[in-house]
PDB file of C-alpha atoms and ligand atoms in Angstrom:
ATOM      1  CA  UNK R   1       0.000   0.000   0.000  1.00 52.00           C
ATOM      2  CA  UNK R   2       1.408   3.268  -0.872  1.00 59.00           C
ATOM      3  CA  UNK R   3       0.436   6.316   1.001  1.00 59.00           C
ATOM      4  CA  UNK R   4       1.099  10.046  -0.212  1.00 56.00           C
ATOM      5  CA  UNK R   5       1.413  13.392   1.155  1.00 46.00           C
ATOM      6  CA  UNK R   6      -0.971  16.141   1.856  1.00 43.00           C
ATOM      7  CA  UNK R   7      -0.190  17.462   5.335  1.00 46.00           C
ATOM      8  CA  UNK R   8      -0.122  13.995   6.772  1.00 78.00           C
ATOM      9  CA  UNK R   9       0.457  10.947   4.644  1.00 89.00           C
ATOM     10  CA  UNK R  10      -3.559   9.656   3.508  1.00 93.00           C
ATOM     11  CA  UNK R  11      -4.544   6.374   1.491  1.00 96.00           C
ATOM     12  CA  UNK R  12      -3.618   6.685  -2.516  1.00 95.00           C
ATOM     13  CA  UNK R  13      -3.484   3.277  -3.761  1.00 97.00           C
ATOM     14  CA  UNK R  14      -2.421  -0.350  -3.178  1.00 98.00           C
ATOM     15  CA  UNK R  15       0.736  -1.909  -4.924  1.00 98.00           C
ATOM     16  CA  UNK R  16       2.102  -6.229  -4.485  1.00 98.00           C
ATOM     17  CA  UNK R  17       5.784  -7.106  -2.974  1.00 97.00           C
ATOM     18  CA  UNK R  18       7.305  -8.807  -5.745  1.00 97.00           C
ATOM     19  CA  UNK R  19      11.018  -9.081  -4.658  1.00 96.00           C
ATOM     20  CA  UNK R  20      12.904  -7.665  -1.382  1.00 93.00           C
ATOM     21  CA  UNK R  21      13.284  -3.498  -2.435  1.00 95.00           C
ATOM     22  CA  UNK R  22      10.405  -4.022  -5.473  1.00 97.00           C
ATOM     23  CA  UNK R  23       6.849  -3.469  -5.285  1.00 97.00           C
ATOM     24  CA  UNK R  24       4.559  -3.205  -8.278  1.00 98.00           C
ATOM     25  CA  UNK R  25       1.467  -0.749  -8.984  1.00 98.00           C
ATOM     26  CA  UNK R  26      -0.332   0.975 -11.206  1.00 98.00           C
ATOM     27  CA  UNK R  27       1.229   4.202 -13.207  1.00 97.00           C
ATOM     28  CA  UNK R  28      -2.229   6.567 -12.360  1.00 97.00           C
ATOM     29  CA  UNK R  29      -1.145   5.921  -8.521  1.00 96.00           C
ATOM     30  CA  UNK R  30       1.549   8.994  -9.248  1.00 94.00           C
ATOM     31  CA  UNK R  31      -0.221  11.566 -11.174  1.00 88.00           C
ATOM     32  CA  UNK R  32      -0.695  13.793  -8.574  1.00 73.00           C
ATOM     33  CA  UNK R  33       2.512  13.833  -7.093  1.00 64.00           C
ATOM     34  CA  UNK R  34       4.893  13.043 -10.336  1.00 63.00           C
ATOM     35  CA  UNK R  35       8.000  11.325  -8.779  1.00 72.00           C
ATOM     36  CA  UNK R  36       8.461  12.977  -6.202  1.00 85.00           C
ATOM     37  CA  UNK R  37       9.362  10.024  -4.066  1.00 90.00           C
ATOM     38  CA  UNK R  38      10.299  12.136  -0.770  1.00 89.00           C
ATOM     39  CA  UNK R  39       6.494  12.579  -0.470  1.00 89.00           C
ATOM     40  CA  UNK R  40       5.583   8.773  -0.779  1.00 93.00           C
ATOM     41  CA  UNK R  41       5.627   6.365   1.965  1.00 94.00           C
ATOM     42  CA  UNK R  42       5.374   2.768   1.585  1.00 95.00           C
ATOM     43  CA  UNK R  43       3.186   0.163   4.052  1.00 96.00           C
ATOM     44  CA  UNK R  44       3.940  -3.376   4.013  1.00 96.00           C
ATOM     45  CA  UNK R  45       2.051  -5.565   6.077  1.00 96.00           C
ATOM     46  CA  UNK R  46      -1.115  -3.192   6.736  1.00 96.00           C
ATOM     47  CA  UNK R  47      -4.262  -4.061   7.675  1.00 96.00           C
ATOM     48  CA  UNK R  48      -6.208  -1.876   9.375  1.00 96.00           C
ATOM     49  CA  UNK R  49      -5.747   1.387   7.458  1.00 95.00           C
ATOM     50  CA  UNK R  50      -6.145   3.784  10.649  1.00 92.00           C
ATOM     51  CA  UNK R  51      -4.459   1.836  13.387  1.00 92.00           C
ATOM     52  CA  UNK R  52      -0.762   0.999  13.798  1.00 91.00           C
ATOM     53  CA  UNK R  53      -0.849  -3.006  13.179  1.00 91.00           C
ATOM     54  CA  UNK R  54       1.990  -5.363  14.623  1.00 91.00           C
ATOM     55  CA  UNK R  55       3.251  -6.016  11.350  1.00 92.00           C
ATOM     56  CA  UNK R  56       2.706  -2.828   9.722  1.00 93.00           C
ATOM     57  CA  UNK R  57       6.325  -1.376   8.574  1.00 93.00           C
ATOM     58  CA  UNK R  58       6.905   1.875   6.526  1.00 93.00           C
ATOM     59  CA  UNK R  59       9.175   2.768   3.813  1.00 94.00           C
ATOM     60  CA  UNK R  60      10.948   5.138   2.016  1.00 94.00           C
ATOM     61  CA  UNK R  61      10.739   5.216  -1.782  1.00 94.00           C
ATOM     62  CA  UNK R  62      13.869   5.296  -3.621  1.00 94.00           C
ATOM     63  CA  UNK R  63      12.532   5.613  -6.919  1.00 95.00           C
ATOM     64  CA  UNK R  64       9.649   5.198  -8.873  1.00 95.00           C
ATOM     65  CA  UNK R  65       9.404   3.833 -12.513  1.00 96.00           C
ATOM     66  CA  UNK R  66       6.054   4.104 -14.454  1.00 96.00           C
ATOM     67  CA  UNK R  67       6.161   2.209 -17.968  1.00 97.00           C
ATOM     68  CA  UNK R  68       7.582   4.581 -20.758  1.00 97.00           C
ATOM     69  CA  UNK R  69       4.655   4.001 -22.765  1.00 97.00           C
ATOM     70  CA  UNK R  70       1.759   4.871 -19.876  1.00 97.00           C
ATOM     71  CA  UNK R  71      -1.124   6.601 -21.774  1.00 97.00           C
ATOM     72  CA  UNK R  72       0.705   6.034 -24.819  1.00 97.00           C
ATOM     73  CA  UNK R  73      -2.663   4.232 -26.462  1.00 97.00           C
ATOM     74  CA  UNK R  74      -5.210   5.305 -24.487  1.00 97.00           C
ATOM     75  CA  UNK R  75      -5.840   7.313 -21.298  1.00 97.00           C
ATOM     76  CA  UNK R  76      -5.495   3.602 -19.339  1.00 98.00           C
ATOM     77  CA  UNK R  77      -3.085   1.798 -21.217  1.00 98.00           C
ATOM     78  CA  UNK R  78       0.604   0.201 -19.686  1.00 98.00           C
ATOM     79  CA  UNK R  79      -0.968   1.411 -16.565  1.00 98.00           C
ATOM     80  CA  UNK R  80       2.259  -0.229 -14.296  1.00 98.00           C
ATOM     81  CA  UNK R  81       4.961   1.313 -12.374  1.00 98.00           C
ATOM     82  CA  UNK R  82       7.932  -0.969 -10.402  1.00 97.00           C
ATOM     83  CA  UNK R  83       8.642   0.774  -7.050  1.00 96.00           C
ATOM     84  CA  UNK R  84      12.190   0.501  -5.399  1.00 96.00           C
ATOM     85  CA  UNK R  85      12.054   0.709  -2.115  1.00 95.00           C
ATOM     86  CA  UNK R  86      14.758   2.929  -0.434  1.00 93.00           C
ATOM     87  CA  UNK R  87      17.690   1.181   1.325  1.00 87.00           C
ATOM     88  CA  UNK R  88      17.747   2.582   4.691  1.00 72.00           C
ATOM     89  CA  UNK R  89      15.347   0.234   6.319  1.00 73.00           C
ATOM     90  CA  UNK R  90      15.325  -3.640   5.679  1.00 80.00           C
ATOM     91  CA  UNK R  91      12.380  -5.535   4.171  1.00 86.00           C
ATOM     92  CA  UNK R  92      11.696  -8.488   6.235  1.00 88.00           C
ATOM     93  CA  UNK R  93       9.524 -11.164   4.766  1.00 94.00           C
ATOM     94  CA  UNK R  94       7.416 -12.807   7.323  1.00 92.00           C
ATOM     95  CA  UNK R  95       4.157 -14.665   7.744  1.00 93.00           C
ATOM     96  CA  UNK R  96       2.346 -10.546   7.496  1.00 94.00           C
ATOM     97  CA  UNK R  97       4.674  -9.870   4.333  1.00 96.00           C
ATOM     98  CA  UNK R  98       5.590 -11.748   1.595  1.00 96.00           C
ATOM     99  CA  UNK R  99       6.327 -11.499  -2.449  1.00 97.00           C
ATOM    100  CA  UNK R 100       4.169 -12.642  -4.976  1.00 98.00           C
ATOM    101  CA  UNK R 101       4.662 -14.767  -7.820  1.00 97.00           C
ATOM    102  CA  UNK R 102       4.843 -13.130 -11.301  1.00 97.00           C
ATOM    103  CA  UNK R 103       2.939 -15.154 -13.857  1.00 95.00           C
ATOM    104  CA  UNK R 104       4.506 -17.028 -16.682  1.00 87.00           C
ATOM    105  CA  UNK R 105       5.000 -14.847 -19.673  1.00 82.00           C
ATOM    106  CA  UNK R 106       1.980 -14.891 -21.657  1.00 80.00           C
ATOM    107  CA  UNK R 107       0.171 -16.874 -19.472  1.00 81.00           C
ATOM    108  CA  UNK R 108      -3.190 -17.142 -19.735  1.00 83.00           C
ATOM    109  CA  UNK R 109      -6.258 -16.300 -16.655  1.00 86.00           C
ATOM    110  CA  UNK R 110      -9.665 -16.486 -18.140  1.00 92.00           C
ATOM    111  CA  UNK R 111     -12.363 -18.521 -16.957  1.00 93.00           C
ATOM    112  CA  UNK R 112     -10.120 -18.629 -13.413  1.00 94.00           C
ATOM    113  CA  UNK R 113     -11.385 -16.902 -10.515  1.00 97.00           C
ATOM    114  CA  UNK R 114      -8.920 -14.594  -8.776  1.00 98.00           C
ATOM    115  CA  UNK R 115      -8.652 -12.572  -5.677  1.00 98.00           C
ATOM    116  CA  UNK R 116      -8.776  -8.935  -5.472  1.00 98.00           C
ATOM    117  CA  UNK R 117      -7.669  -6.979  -2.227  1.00 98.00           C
ATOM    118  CA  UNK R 118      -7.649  -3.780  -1.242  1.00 98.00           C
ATOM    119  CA  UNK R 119      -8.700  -0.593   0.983  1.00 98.00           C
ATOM    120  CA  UNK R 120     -10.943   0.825  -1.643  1.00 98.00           C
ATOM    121  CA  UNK R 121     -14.586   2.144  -1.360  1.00 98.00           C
ATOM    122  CA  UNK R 122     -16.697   0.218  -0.406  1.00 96.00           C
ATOM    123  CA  UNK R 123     -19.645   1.334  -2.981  1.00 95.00           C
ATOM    124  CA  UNK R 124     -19.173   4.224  -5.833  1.00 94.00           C
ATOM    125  CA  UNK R 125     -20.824   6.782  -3.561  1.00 92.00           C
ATOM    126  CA  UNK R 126     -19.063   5.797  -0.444  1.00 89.00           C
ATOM    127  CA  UNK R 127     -16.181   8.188  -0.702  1.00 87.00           C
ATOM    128  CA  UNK R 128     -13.786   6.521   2.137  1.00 94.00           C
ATOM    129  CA  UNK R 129     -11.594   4.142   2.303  1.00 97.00           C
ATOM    130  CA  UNK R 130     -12.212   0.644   3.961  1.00 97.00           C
ATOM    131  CA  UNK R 131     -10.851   0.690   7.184  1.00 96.00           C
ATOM    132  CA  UNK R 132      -9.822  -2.906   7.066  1.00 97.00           C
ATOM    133  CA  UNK R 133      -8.100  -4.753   4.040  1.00 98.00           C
ATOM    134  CA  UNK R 134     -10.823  -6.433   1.958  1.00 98.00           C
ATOM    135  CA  UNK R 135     -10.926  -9.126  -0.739  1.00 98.00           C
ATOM    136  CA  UNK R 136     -13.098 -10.097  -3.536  1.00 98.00           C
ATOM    137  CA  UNK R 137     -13.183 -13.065  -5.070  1.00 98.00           C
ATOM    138  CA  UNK R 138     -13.865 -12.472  -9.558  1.00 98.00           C
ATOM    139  CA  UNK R 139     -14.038 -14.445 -12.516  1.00 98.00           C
ATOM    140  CA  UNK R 140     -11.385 -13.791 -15.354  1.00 98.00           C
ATOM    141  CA  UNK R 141     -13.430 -12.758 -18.549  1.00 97.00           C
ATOM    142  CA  UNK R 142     -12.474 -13.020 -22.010  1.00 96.00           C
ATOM    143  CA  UNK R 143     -10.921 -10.262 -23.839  1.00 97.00           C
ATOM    144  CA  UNK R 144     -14.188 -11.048 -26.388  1.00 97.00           C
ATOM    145  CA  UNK R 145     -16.818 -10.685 -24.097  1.00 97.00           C
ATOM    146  CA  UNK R 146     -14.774  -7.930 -22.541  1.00 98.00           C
ATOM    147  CA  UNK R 147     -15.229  -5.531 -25.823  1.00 98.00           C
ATOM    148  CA  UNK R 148     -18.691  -6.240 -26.684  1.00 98.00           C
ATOM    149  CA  UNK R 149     -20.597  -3.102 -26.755  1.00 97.00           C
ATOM    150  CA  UNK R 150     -22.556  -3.979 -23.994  1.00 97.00           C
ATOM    151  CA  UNK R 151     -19.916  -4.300 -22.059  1.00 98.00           C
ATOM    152  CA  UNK R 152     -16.574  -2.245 -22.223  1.00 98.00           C
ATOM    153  CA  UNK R 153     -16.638  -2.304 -26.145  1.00 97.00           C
ATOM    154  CA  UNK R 154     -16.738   1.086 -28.560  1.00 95.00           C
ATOM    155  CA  UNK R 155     -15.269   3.562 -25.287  1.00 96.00           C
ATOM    156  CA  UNK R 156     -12.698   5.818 -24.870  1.00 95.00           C
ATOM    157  CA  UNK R 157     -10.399   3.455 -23.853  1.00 97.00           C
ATOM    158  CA  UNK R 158     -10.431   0.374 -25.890  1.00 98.00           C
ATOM    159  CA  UNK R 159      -9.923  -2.667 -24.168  1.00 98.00           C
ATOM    160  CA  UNK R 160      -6.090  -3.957 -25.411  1.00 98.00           C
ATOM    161  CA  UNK R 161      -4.435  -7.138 -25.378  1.00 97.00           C
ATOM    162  CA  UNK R 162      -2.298  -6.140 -22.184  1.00 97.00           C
ATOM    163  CA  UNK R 163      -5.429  -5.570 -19.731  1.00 98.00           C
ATOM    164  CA  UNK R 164      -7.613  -7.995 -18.171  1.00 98.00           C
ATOM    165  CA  UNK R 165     -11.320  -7.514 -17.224  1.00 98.00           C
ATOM    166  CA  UNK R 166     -12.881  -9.665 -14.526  1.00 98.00           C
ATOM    167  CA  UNK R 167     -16.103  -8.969 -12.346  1.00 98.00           C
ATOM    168  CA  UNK R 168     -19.160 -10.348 -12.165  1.00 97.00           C
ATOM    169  CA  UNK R 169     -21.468  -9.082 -14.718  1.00 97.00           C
ATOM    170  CA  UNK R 170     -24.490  -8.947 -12.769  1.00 97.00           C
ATOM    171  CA  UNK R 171     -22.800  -6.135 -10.643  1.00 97.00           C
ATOM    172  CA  UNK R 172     -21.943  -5.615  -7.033  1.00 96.00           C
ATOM    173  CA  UNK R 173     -18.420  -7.065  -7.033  1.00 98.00           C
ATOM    174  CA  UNK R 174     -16.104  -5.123  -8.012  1.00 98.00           C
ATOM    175  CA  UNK R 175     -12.361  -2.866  -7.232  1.00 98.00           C
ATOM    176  CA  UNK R 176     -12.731   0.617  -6.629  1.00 98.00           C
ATOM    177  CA  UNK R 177     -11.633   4.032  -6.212  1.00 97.00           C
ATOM    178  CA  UNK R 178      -8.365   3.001  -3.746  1.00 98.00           C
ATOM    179  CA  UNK R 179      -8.060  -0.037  -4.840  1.00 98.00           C
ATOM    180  CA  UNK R 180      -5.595   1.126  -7.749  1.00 98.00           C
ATOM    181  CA  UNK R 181      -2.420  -0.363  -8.167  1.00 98.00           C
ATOM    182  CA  UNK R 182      -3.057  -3.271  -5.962  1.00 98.00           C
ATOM    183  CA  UNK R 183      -3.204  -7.405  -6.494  1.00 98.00           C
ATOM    184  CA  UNK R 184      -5.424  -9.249  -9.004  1.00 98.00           C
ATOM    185  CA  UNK R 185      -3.925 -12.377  -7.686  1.00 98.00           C
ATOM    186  CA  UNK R 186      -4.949 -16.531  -8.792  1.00 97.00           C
ATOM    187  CA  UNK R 187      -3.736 -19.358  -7.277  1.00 94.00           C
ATOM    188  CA  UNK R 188      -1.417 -21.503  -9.599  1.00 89.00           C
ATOM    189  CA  UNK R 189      -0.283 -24.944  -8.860  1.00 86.00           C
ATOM    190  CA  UNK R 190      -0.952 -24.043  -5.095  1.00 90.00           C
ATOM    191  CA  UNK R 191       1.283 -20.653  -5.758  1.00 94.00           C
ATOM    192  CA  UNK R 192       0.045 -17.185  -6.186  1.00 96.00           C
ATOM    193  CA  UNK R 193       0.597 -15.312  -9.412  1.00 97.00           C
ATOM    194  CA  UNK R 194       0.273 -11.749  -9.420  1.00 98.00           C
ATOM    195  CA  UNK R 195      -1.950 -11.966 -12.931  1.00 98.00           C
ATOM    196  CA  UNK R 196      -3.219  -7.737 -12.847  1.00 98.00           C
ATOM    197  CA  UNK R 197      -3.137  -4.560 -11.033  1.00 98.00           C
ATOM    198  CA  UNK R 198      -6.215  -2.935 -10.638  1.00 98.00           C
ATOM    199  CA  UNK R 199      -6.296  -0.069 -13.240  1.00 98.00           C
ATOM    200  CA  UNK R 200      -9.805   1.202 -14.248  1.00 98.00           C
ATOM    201  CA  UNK R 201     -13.451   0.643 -14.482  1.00 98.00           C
ATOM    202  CA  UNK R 202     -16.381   2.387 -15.377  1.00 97.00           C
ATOM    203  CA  UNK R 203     -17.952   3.355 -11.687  1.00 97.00           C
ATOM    204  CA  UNK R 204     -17.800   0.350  -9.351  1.00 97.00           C
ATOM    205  CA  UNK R 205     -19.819  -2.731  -9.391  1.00 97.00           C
ATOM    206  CA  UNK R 206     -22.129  -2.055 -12.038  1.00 98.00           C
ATOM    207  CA  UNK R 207     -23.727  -4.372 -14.001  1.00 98.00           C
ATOM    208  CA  UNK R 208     -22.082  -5.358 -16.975  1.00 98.00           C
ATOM    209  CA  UNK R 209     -19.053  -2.926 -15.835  1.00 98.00           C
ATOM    210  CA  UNK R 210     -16.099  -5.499 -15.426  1.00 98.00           C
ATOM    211  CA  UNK R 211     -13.041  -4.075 -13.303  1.00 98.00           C
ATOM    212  CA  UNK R 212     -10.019  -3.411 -15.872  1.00 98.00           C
ATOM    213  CA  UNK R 213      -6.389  -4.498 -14.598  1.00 98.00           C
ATOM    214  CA  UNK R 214      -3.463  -4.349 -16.432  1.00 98.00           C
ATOM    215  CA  UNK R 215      -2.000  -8.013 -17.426  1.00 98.00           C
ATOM    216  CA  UNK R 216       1.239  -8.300 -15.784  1.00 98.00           C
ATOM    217  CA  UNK R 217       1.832 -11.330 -17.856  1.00 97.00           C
ATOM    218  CA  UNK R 218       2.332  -8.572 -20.329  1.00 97.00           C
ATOM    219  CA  UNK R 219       5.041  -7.088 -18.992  1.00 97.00           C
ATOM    220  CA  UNK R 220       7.066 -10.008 -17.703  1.00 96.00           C
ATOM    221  CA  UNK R 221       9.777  -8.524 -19.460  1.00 96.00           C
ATOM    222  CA  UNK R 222       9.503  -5.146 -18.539  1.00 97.00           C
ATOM    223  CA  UNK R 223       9.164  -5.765 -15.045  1.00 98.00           C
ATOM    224  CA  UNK R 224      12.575  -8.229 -15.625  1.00 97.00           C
ATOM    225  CA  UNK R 225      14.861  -5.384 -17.441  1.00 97.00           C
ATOM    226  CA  UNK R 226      13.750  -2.526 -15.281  1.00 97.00           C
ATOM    227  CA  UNK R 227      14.536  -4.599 -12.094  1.00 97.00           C
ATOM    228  CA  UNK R 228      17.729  -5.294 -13.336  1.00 96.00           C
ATOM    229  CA  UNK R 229      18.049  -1.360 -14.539  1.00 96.00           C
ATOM    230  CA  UNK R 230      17.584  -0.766 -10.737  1.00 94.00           C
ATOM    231  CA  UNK R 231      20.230  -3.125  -9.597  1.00 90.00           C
ATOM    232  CA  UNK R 232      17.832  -5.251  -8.087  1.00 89.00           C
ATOM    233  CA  UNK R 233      17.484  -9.365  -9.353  1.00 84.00           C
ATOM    234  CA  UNK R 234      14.098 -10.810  -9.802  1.00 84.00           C
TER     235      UNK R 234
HETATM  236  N1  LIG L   1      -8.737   4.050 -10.700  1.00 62.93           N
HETATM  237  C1  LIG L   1      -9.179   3.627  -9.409  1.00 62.93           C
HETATM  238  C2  LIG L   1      -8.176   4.030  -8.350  1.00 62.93           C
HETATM  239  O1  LIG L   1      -7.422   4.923  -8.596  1.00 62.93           O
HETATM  240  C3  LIG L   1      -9.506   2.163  -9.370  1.00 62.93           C
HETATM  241  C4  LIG L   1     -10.392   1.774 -10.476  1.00 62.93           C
HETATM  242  C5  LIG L   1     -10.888   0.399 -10.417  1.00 62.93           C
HETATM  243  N2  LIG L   1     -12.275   0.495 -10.704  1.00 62.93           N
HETATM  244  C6  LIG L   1     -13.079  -0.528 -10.874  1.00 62.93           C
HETATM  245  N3  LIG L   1     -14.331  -0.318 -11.022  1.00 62.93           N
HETATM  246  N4  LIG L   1     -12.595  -1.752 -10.903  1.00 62.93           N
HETATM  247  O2  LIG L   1      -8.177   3.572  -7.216  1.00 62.93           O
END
């Protein structure tokens, strides 16, 4: 979870520990403040958003990398940033804190149902955060279904190869405002994969309104050759 600055620090968006000092989001998550890291902390192993948990530790941001080709092809598109976390304090892993899996390049998630977590609102109209970490579980669509007029076809944003849309098309399940930049994760051969990052959506739970995430499977490489860029080994 990253947290940004206004006086205090407040609630931006979520992100997933992929490796020791790396931590993946979504590219939106820094429009307001554009890389300025000093005003970003980082929370691993919260919980409860407005209480100090046991294994809640903060972070400084060393630098932040959004893809080079954000917005590039559409307002939402390559909607992923890798996060290095600063130096100064150590990342423990522990049973609160631990890395996720990336998936196999190319690899595919539809018709699997997959977790989504986060301290986003609760409804479209609810305007606060959750104060406790929630999870949701949605079905993987098809990138066919996905662009049918009825359902995120013929918008602003067309709905590209390297994004994923899962929700339940009846409505009420569903990411939302806060949610950005954190875990679409599936279990895998009793692993977790790290298969999205929650990226868009038209409101929240609406019927026939899938979430959007970006498909990290997509990026495989990216993520590989800017962690490397950093210093940092995947
Ligand atoms: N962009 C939103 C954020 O910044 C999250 C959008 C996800 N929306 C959705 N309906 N799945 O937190």
């Amino acid at each position: 979870m990253l947290d940004t600055e206004k006086l205090t620090f407040e609630h931006q968006c979520g992100g997933a520990v992929i490796a020791e000092r790396l931590v993946l989001s979504a590219a939106h998550c820094f429009d307001k403040h554009p890389l300025q890291v000093e005003r970003i902390r980082l929370v691993m192993g919260e919980h409860r958003l407005n209480i100090q948990d046991k294994h809640e530790h903060r972070f400084l941001v060393e630098k932040v990398v959004p893809h080079p080709e954000f917005r590039k092809n559409g307002p939402h598109s390559n909607d992923i940033a890798l996060i290095l976390v600063a130096r100064s304090n150590h990342v423990q892993f522990n049973s609160h804190v631990r890395p996720i899996c990336l998936p196999d390049a190319g690899a595919e998630s539809a018709g699997r149902w997959c977790a989504v977590t986060g301290w986003g609102y609760q409804t479209e109209s609810t305007e606060s955060f959750a104060p406790v970490l929630r999870a949701a579980a949605v079905p993987v669509l098809d990138l066919a279904t996905c662009r049918k007029d009825q359902i995120l076809g013929g918008r602003q944003q067309a709905i590209l190869d390297s994004m994923i849309c899962a929700g339940i098309l009846s409505g009420g399940v569903d990411a939302c405002k806060g949610d950005s930049g954190g875990p679409l994760a599936c279990t895998h051969g009793g692993r977790w994969q790290l298969h999205g990052v929650v990226s868009w959506g038209a409101g929240c739970g609406r019927r026939a309104r899938p979430g959007v995430y970006t498909r990290v499977a997509a990026y495989v490489d990216w993520i590989t050759r800017t962690a490397s860029a950093l210093g940092h080994r995947l």
